[in-house]
């Protein structure tokens, strides 16, 4: 160290005394500056060369400056303690006014504390971890961007290519761990899932790295973000290529730390990184940069051109400007050194000019090799980024990212105002495997069907599957409705003979074992399947029902006139007719001659009168007001009943020509008939577990033609009594055979057809929302339905099923009417009976006190059977009779006995010498 100090002092003196020819010797203020780097690393070697050139170039341009920087270099290696020890030695023994470095974030964390204690600015161009904050450490300055500046670019790339899952691979250091929280937040904003984080310690050997890569490969992970330094990253990509993870279907993104050092990694590493996408800060072209490149090439140094070297170069320029502007003369430390031991922290002195240098650097602005140099909050202001693609031994620029406009192919284009993350703004990348096919296409399994191909059909063209059908078209419409691209490929679930490789349940299980990423088809959403997959919202109607053969209803046509009303309603109507006739008879018997006569005649009158009201053909008039009240209500009831009966019978005669052979499941199970279901469908489990069918009574079928034949043969001829299937299939079947079959019975709830994805897939909510958009767009979903189903014959009222319940009108439909009529009749009857007893019981009790109660009731019955002569109807008749008698008497011959008979069954006798009238009581 002493020899190095003497040599640097001699060179500085020589430089100052002979700076410009012909000029007098001028005294220059030498400012000692420490440099702490790993001089054996690519970054350290490049930075050392760049800083030496920066010092030479700066003072060649600014030879009139009164200050001169002198660099004291310390090799810290990759050791945190060595870096801290080197910095402490420079502060104590060399009294440096600033330290450039250290190289890594872990080393910087300790050196920053020493700088704070000594008030010496620690200026790093390579410690990029966001966990090191200049705002929290006032004497820490970062002349580069921190790693968090690139997470927006990474998220933009992920969003542009529609990747919904990504795995970060990073080293277990301050540098590696510092980026991850920011990256996770940025990916969360675009709803991209991070199923796994691969952490690799820097000390990992090849075996340990291979083991981690195999784990990633077994998990079928395809998209990676690599955040590592060049040494560990180079080893990772060589091993990844050996593990066949740099082939088609994979995508790799490298962050700034590795992409800024691609030049020195070597041809072997470059060969293993073919197809990798890289992100690094954009360096704007300038004359100064071009001149520097030419000078660098002339020197033919062993170090390569990279970004860290440019930042180191600009750091020296910024520090040289700052010490000149600060006007530092004879700077010293305020506290004397009490010990020569390098580890004596207590004797660490405080820099007199450290704060002034720090403040001056913060205000320094100039156009450097790396672009505009301007520190914002203690670190370099973020600039644009360039995206490149590793192809061969070169880096092909595919686009740029700017925080104002997003992606573009030209940063100089000023016409774009809108922020864009579309991949159309980038050039086509060449992915691993030398292909332009985007990695991580969604691997979508599709079933192989022999029937109902309108839902999904797999055809082959030049050994390539062509998928069509209602389900696939709905999926494609949903894909177009997504806010991001969703590259995919359909993979038929087949065996070597191109036949179905199993049931739908087995197909869905392939998602769980990660053979497929999703399954598209006529997949029904049921509970047991949701144990290992996640379903989207359904895109079709749901439910399982049964279809049966229909036949002419010859057995019921003969008595069809009875069917409009149920048995209970017929009995109730009959009882109501009889009750109403009886009430009318009671109310009219004593006051109306039409309701009198022999008992058999009165019984017939009771039935005749009430039933004749059906056609409003009753001829007997009623004279009692209570009878009229009852009759008004009853005629209203009869009107409602006749109209309802007529409407129901008309409907049956004109519509219901056919009847199903079976109307419910219970009848089929009770008779032990066979039933059919669609082969490889979940309906078999529903029939056994939920409906209780014996498995021996179940027959699988595949095509609508097989359905037709089985139902036509019937259960006694090798066929079945009913076919159970999902409603979409049944509707399609009925569209072909609507005149022979019908859908009956209840609908057993299912959730319809949906698309299946791996559990926890971030695509499910997006697909579900897109399904809603498609299915609620009647034009869009209607066009798809017409494309596949409109060619089938449409049955009249196909959507209407025959209910398993009777279509007859029941008593509950007219209960209110009968209640009103009954109450009216009963109230009228009770009022009449009460008035009769009230007027006749006292007189009967007074004249026959010795008679028993039952005798009195008999007398009351006899009294009820007599005419009520006090009624106005009989009074008017008596008056007419008497007038007729008087007129007849005057015209008769005296002495003769004449007998005159009248309609009231009474006889009148006349004798000589006087008149006598003898009344013959009415027997009726």
Tab-separated table of C-alpha atoms in Angstrom, residues 491-798:
chain	number	residue	atom	x	y	z
A	491	UNK	CA	-54.668	-31.705	-28.131
A	492	UNK	CA	-57.116	-34.611	-28.684
A	493	UNK	CA	-57.367	-37.030	-25.778
A	494	UNK	CA	-56.765	-40.184	-27.792
A	495	UNK	CA	-54.891	-43.451	-27.939
A	496	UNK	CA	-52.551	-44.624	-30.671
A	497	UNK	CA	-55.540	-45.563	-32.853
A	498	UNK	CA	-56.900	-42.008	-32.603
A	499	UNK	CA	-59.814	-43.220	-30.511
A	500	UNK	CA	-60.981	-41.829	-27.183
A	501	UNK	CA	-58.497	-42.627	-24.444
A	502	UNK	CA	-60.995	-42.690	-21.596
A	503	UNK	CA	-63.983	-41.080	-19.927
A	504	UNK	CA	-64.530	-37.397	-19.358
A	505	UNK	CA	-63.519	-37.800	-15.725
A	506	UNK	CA	-60.220	-39.346	-16.821
A	507	UNK	CA	-59.731	-36.530	-19.321
A	508	UNK	CA	-60.203	-33.913	-16.617
A	509	UNK	CA	-57.771	-35.726	-14.344
A	510	UNK	CA	-55.052	-35.082	-16.954
A	511	UNK	CA	-55.171	-31.440	-15.819
A	512	UNK	CA	-54.290	-32.446	-12.289
A	513	UNK	CA	-51.282	-34.477	-13.460
A	514	UNK	CA	-50.332	-31.463	-15.632
A	515	UNK	CA	-50.613	-33.168	-18.986
A	516	UNK	CA	-53.041	-30.439	-20.039
A	517	UNK	CA	-53.519	-26.876	-18.884
A	518	UNK	CA	-57.232	-26.859	-19.684
A	519	UNK	CA	-60.019	-28.961	-21.199
A	520	UNK	CA	-62.533	-27.602	-23.709
A	521	UNK	CA	-65.621	-29.495	-24.784
A	522	UNK	CA	-69.084	-30.490	-23.662
A	523	UNK	CA	-67.800	-30.872	-20.103
A	524	UNK	CA	-70.499	-30.815	-17.440
A	525	UNK	CA	-69.780	-29.001	-14.193
A	526	UNK	CA	-70.365	-31.464	-11.342
A	527	UNK	CA	-69.214	-31.468	-7.750
A	528	UNK	CA	-66.815	-34.425	-7.742
A	529	UNK	CA	-64.859	-33.018	-10.702
A	530	UNK	CA	-64.283	-29.736	-8.899
A	531	UNK	CA	-62.079	-31.602	-6.433
A	532	UNK	CA	-59.202	-31.566	-8.925
A	533	UNK	CA	-60.048	-28.848	-11.489
A	534	UNK	CA	-61.507	-25.353	-11.480
A	535	UNK	CA	-64.480	-24.683	-13.744
A	536	UNK	CA	-65.460	-21.475	-15.443
A	537	UNK	CA	-69.026	-20.216	-15.464
A	538	UNK	CA	-71.281	-22.404	-17.632
A	539	UNK	CA	-71.852	-21.470	-21.262
A	540	UNK	CA	-74.918	-23.700	-21.794
A	541	UNK	CA	-78.131	-24.567	-20.007
A	542	UNK	CA	-78.033	-27.212	-17.322
A	543	UNK	CA	-79.952	-30.232	-16.108
A	544	UNK	CA	-80.469	-33.956	-16.681
A	545	UNK	CA	-83.867	-35.292	-17.755
A	546	UNK	CA	-85.332	-38.345	-19.434
A	547	UNK	CA	-86.809	-38.887	-22.872
A	548	UNK	CA	-89.450	-41.550	-23.533
A	549	UNK	CA	-91.515	-42.861	-26.410
A	550	UNK	CA	-94.930	-41.281	-26.976
A	551	UNK	CA	-98.046	-43.149	-28.159
A	552	UNK	CA	-101.638	-42.409	-29.112
A	553	UNK	CA	-103.815	-42.083	-26.025
A	554	UNK	CA	-106.563	-44.402	-27.325
A	555	UNK	CA	-107.432	-45.777	-23.894
A	556	UNK	CA	-108.398	-42.373	-22.570
A	557	UNK	CA	-110.085	-40.864	-25.619
A	558	UNK	CA	-113.381	-42.674	-24.888
A	559	UNK	CA	-113.658	-40.941	-21.503
A	560	UNK	CA	-111.750	-37.782	-22.331
A	561	UNK	CA	-114.757	-35.640	-21.472
A	562	UNK	CA	-114.123	-36.523	-17.822
A	563	UNK	CA	-110.431	-35.611	-17.868
A	564	UNK	CA	-110.701	-31.784	-17.742
A	565	UNK	CA	-111.691	-32.039	-14.060
A	566	UNK	CA	-110.096	-34.166	-11.391
A	567	UNK	CA	-112.025	-36.828	-9.507
A	568	UNK	CA	-112.101	-34.748	-6.336
A	569	UNK	CA	-113.473	-31.797	-8.249
A	570	UNK	CA	-116.167	-33.930	-9.903
A	571	UNK	CA	-117.296	-35.285	-6.509
A	572	UNK	CA	-117.269	-31.818	-4.978
A	573	UNK	CA	-119.350	-30.417	-7.826
A	574	UNK	CA	-121.883	-33.233	-7.453
A	575	UNK	CA	-122.171	-32.684	-3.728
A	576	UNK	CA	-122.528	-28.936	-4.257
A	577	UNK	CA	-125.349	-29.462	-6.780
A	578	UNK	CA	-127.291	-31.681	-4.385
A	579	UNK	CA	-126.687	-29.392	-1.408
A	580	UNK	CA	-127.729	-26.289	-3.317
A	581	UNK	CA	-130.915	-28.002	-4.653
A	582	UNK	CA	-131.790	-29.095	-1.125
A	583	UNK	CA	-131.305	-25.594	0.274
A	584	UNK	CA	-133.498	-24.069	-2.456
A	585	UNK	CA	-136.218	-26.695	-1.788
A	586	UNK	CA	-136.207	-25.968	1.956
A	587	UNK	CA	-136.478	-22.238	1.346
A	588	UNK	CA	-139.276	-22.573	-1.250
A	589	UNK	CA	-141.329	-25.572	-0.016
A	590	UNK	CA	-143.838	-23.688	2.205
A	591	UNK	CA	-144.292	-20.665	-0.005
A	592	UNK	CA	-144.024	-21.926	-3.597
A	593	UNK	CA	-146.438	-24.422	-5.148
A	594	UNK	CA	-143.776	-25.392	-7.715
A	595	UNK	CA	-141.833	-27.036	-4.894
A	596	UNK	CA	-144.786	-29.025	-3.496
A	597	UNK	CA	-146.238	-32.389	-4.415
A	598	UNK	CA	-145.638	-36.065	-3.732
A	599	UNK	CA	-142.287	-36.991	-2.097
A	600	UNK	CA	-140.868	-38.648	-5.218
A	601	UNK	CA	-141.741	-35.566	-7.234
A	602	UNK	CA	-140.064	-33.264	-4.696
A	603	UNK	CA	-136.904	-35.444	-4.629
A	604	UNK	CA	-136.669	-35.283	-8.385
A	605	UNK	CA	-137.249	-31.544	-8.238
A	606	UNK	CA	-134.295	-31.100	-5.865
A	607	UNK	CA	-131.939	-32.822	-8.329
A	608	UNK	CA	-133.489	-31.348	-11.442
A	609	UNK	CA	-133.506	-27.766	-10.292
A	610	UNK	CA	-129.819	-27.544	-9.292
A	611	UNK	CA	-128.497	-29.490	-12.308
A	612	UNK	CA	-130.681	-27.532	-14.730
A	613	UNK	CA	-128.777	-24.418	-13.732
A	614	UNK	CA	-125.789	-25.779	-15.745
A	615	UNK	CA	-127.629	-24.751	-18.900
A	616	UNK	CA	-129.658	-22.060	-17.131
A	617	UNK	CA	-132.759	-24.101	-18.142
A	618	UNK	CA	-134.645	-24.200	-14.837
A	619	UNK	CA	-138.343	-23.310	-15.298
A	620	UNK	CA	-139.357	-23.091	-11.652
A	621	UNK	CA	-139.401	-19.590	-10.355
A	622	UNK	CA	-138.319	-18.825	-6.800
A	623	UNK	CA	-140.217	-16.450	-4.580
A	624	UNK	CA	-138.157	-16.444	-1.379
A	625	UNK	CA	-135.512	-13.674	-1.220
A	626	UNK	CA	-133.071	-16.016	0.501
A	627	UNK	CA	-133.520	-18.485	-2.335
A	628	UNK	CA	-132.793	-15.776	-4.858
A	629	UNK	CA	-129.623	-14.789	-2.952
A	630	UNK	CA	-128.410	-18.400	-2.931
A	631	UNK	CA	-129.271	-18.862	-6.597
A	632	UNK	CA	-127.344	-15.765	-7.703
A	633	UNK	CA	-124.139	-17.014	-6.088
A	634	UNK	CA	-124.656	-20.538	-7.382
A	635	UNK	CA	-125.238	-19.437	-10.968
A	636	UNK	CA	-121.957	-17.471	-10.788
A	637	UNK	CA	-120.161	-20.623	-9.591
A	638	UNK	CA	-121.735	-22.679	-12.370
A	639	UNK	CA	-120.685	-20.080	-14.951
A	640	UNK	CA	-117.026	-20.266	-13.833
A	641	UNK	CA	-117.051	-24.072	-13.779
A	642	UNK	CA	-118.579	-24.454	-17.223
A	643	UNK	CA	-116.208	-21.949	-18.812
A	644	UNK	CA	-113.174	-23.623	-17.235
A	645	UNK	CA	-114.359	-27.067	-18.246
A	646	UNK	CA	-114.939	-25.957	-21.822
A	647	UNK	CA	-111.506	-24.364	-22.109
A	648	UNK	CA	-109.724	-27.391	-20.651
A	649	UNK	CA	-111.579	-29.895	-22.803
A	650	UNK	CA	-110.947	-27.833	-25.921
A	651	UNK	CA	-107.232	-27.804	-25.154
A	652	UNK	CA	-107.167	-31.561	-24.689
A	653	UNK	CA	-109.042	-32.292	-27.875
A	654	UNK	CA	-106.925	-30.002	-30.039
A	655	UNK	CA	-103.415	-30.357	-28.518
A	656	UNK	CA	-102.910	-33.403	-26.395
A	657	UNK	CA	-103.077	-36.181	-28.966
A	658	UNK	CA	-100.086	-38.155	-27.667
A	659	UNK	CA	-99.080	-39.371	-24.254
A	660	UNK	CA	-95.697	-40.536	-22.927
A	661	UNK	CA	-95.330	-44.212	-22.216
A	662	UNK	CA	-93.871	-43.303	-18.806
A	663	UNK	CA	-94.278	-40.109	-16.869
A	664	UNK	CA	-91.887	-40.542	-13.955
A	665	UNK	CA	-88.889	-42.484	-12.717
A	666	UNK	CA	-90.754	-44.383	-10.020
A	667	UNK	CA	-92.890	-46.282	-12.521
A	668	UNK	CA	-89.818	-47.407	-14.431
A	669	UNK	CA	-87.965	-48.549	-11.312
A	670	UNK	CA	-91.038	-50.280	-9.906
A	671	UNK	CA	-91.435	-52.421	-13.017
A	672	UNK	CA	-87.692	-53.124	-13.275
A	673	UNK	CA	-87.352	-51.721	-16.789
A	674	UNK	CA	-84.047	-50.949	-18.478
A	675	UNK	CA	-82.928	-47.340	-19.016
A	676	UNK	CA	-80.181	-45.916	-21.205
A	677	UNK	CA	-77.541	-43.210	-20.793
A	678	UNK	CA	-74.758	-41.685	-22.879
A	679	UNK	CA	-71.586	-43.747	-22.787
A	680	UNK	CA	-68.679	-42.342	-20.733
A	681	UNK	CA	-70.987	-39.758	-19.164
A	682	UNK	CA	-71.353	-38.832	-15.514
A	683	UNK	CA	-75.098	-39.588	-15.892
A	684	UNK	CA	-74.416	-43.219	-15.020
A	685	UNK	CA	-73.297	-42.195	-11.544
A	686	UNK	CA	-76.337	-39.958	-11.159
A	687	UNK	CA	-78.688	-42.837	-12.049
A	688	UNK	CA	-77.088	-45.165	-9.520
A	689	UNK	CA	-76.368	-42.825	-6.618
A	690	UNK	CA	-79.100	-40.225	-6.853
A	691	UNK	CA	-81.998	-42.031	-8.532
A	692	UNK	CA	-81.341	-45.477	-7.090
A	693	UNK	CA	-81.218	-47.561	-10.291
A	694	UNK	CA	-79.534	-50.931	-10.219
A	695	UNK	CA	-76.425	-50.917	-12.407
A	696	UNK	CA	-77.630	-54.066	-14.160
A	697	UNK	CA	-80.605	-52.095	-15.480
A	698	UNK	CA	-78.436	-49.508	-17.222
A	699	UNK	CA	-77.432	-49.625	-20.885
A	700	UNK	CA	-74.870	-47.260	-22.471
A	701	UNK	CA	-75.432	-45.743	-25.915
A	702	UNK	CA	-73.410	-43.325	-28.013
A	703	UNK	CA	-75.325	-41.896	-30.951
A	704	UNK	CA	-78.808	-40.410	-31.440
A	705	UNK	CA	-79.517	-43.286	-33.803
A	706	UNK	CA	-78.807	-45.769	-31.004
A	707	UNK	CA	-81.120	-43.787	-28.725
A	708	UNK	CA	-83.861	-44.011	-31.347
A	709	UNK	CA	-83.495	-47.744	-31.870
A	710	UNK	CA	-83.406	-48.544	-28.141
A	711	UNK	CA	-86.519	-46.500	-27.352
A	712	UNK	CA	-88.376	-47.853	-30.368
A	713	UNK	CA	-87.707	-51.470	-29.395
A	714	UNK	CA	-88.851	-50.900	-25.854
A	715	UNK	CA	-87.789	-52.648	-22.713
A	716	UNK	CA	-89.311	-56.006	-23.749
A	717	UNK	CA	-87.492	-56.209	-27.070
A	718	UNK	CA	-83.931	-55.527	-25.979
A	719	UNK	CA	-84.401	-51.792	-25.743
A	720	UNK	CA	-85.052	-49.404	-22.865
A	721	UNK	CA	-87.999	-47.618	-21.331
A	722	UNK	CA	-86.249	-44.241	-21.177
A	723	UNK	CA	-82.990	-42.490	-22.006
A	724	UNK	CA	-81.411	-40.224	-19.398
A	725	UNK	CA	-79.118	-37.489	-20.660
A	726	UNK	CA	-78.306	-33.819	-20.368
A	727	UNK	CA	-80.794	-31.347	-21.756
A	728	UNK	CA	-78.607	-30.057	-24.639
A	729	UNK	CA	-78.222	-33.613	-25.968
A	730	UNK	CA	-81.916	-34.371	-25.447
A	731	UNK	CA	-82.923	-31.245	-27.344
A	732	UNK	CA	-80.655	-32.207	-30.188
A	733	UNK	CA	-82.125	-35.731	-30.207
A	734	UNK	CA	-85.704	-34.454	-30.142
A	735	UNK	CA	-84.914	-32.080	-32.994
A	736	UNK	CA	-84.402	-35.176	-35.174
A	737	UNK	CA	-87.166	-37.388	-33.728
A	738	UNK	CA	-89.636	-34.934	-32.269
A	739	UNK	CA	-92.777	-36.754	-33.484
A	740	UNK	CA	-91.963	-39.950	-31.604
A	741	UNK	CA	-90.406	-38.943	-28.300
A	742	UNK	CA	-90.799	-36.383	-25.594
A	743	UNK	CA	-88.956	-35.155	-22.521
A	744	UNK	CA	-90.821	-35.894	-19.288
A	745	UNK	CA	-90.354	-35.881	-15.577
A	746	UNK	CA	-88.387	-33.526	-13.352
A	747	UNK	CA	-85.073	-31.959	-14.323
A	748	UNK	CA	-82.165	-33.033	-12.139
A	749	UNK	CA	-79.984	-30.019	-11.516
A	750	UNK	CA	-76.481	-29.714	-12.950
A	751	UNK	CA	-74.478	-26.590	-13.726
A	752	UNK	CA	-74.251	-27.000	-17.490
A	753	UNK	CA	-71.203	-27.110	-19.780
A	754	UNK	CA	-68.065	-25.235	-18.746
A	755	UNK	CA	-64.339	-25.073	-19.448
A	756	UNK	CA	-61.959	-26.728	-16.981
A	757	UNK	CA	-58.603	-25.357	-15.793
A	758	UNK	CA	-55.970	-26.274	-13.261
A	759	UNK	CA	-56.917	-25.439	-9.689
A	760	UNK	CA	-55.884	-21.913	-8.804
A	761	UNK	CA	-55.434	-20.919	-12.445
A	762	UNK	CA	-55.540	-17.113	-12.810
A	763	UNK	CA	-57.295	-17.568	-16.165
A	764	UNK	CA	-60.578	-18.768	-14.653
A	765	UNK	CA	-62.016	-15.351	-13.639
A	766	UNK	CA	-61.012	-13.829	-16.989
A	767	UNK	CA	-62.562	-16.703	-18.963
A	768	UNK	CA	-65.724	-16.569	-16.840
A	769	UNK	CA	-66.188	-12.847	-17.437
A	770	UNK	CA	-65.616	-13.368	-21.152
A	771	UNK	CA	-68.221	-16.181	-21.167
A	772	UNK	CA	-70.760	-13.767	-19.721
A	773	UNK	CA	-69.965	-11.259	-22.443
A	774	UNK	CA	-70.377	-13.877	-25.168
A	775	UNK	CA	-73.512	-15.614	-23.861
A	776	UNK	CA	-75.273	-12.319	-23.164
A	777	UNK	CA	-74.568	-11.145	-26.693
A	778	UNK	CA	-77.575	-12.704	-28.444
A	779	UNK	CA	-76.206	-12.027	-31.901
A	780	UNK	CA	-72.870	-13.685	-31.181
A	781	UNK	CA	-74.119	-16.774	-29.347
A	782	UNK	CA	-77.115	-17.013	-31.673
A	783	UNK	CA	-74.856	-17.170	-34.722
A	784	UNK	CA	-72.884	-20.052	-33.193
A	785	UNK	CA	-76.066	-21.960	-32.311
A	786	UNK	CA	-77.535	-21.497	-35.777
A	787	UNK	CA	-74.276	-22.676	-37.329
A	788	UNK	CA	-74.504	-26.111	-35.707
A	789	UNK	CA	-78.140	-26.701	-34.784
A	790	UNK	CA	-80.351	-24.822	-37.257
A	791	UNK	CA	-80.147	-27.602	-39.871
A	792	UNK	CA	-82.170	-29.939	-37.636
A	793	UNK	CA	-85.931	-30.147	-37.866
A	794	UNK	CA	-87.568	-28.006	-35.244
A	795	UNK	CA	-90.469	-29.524	-33.326
A	796	UNK	CA	-93.446	-27.441	-32.442
A	797	UNK	CA	-93.064	-26.215	-28.902
A	798	UNK	CA	-89.884	-28.297	-28.436
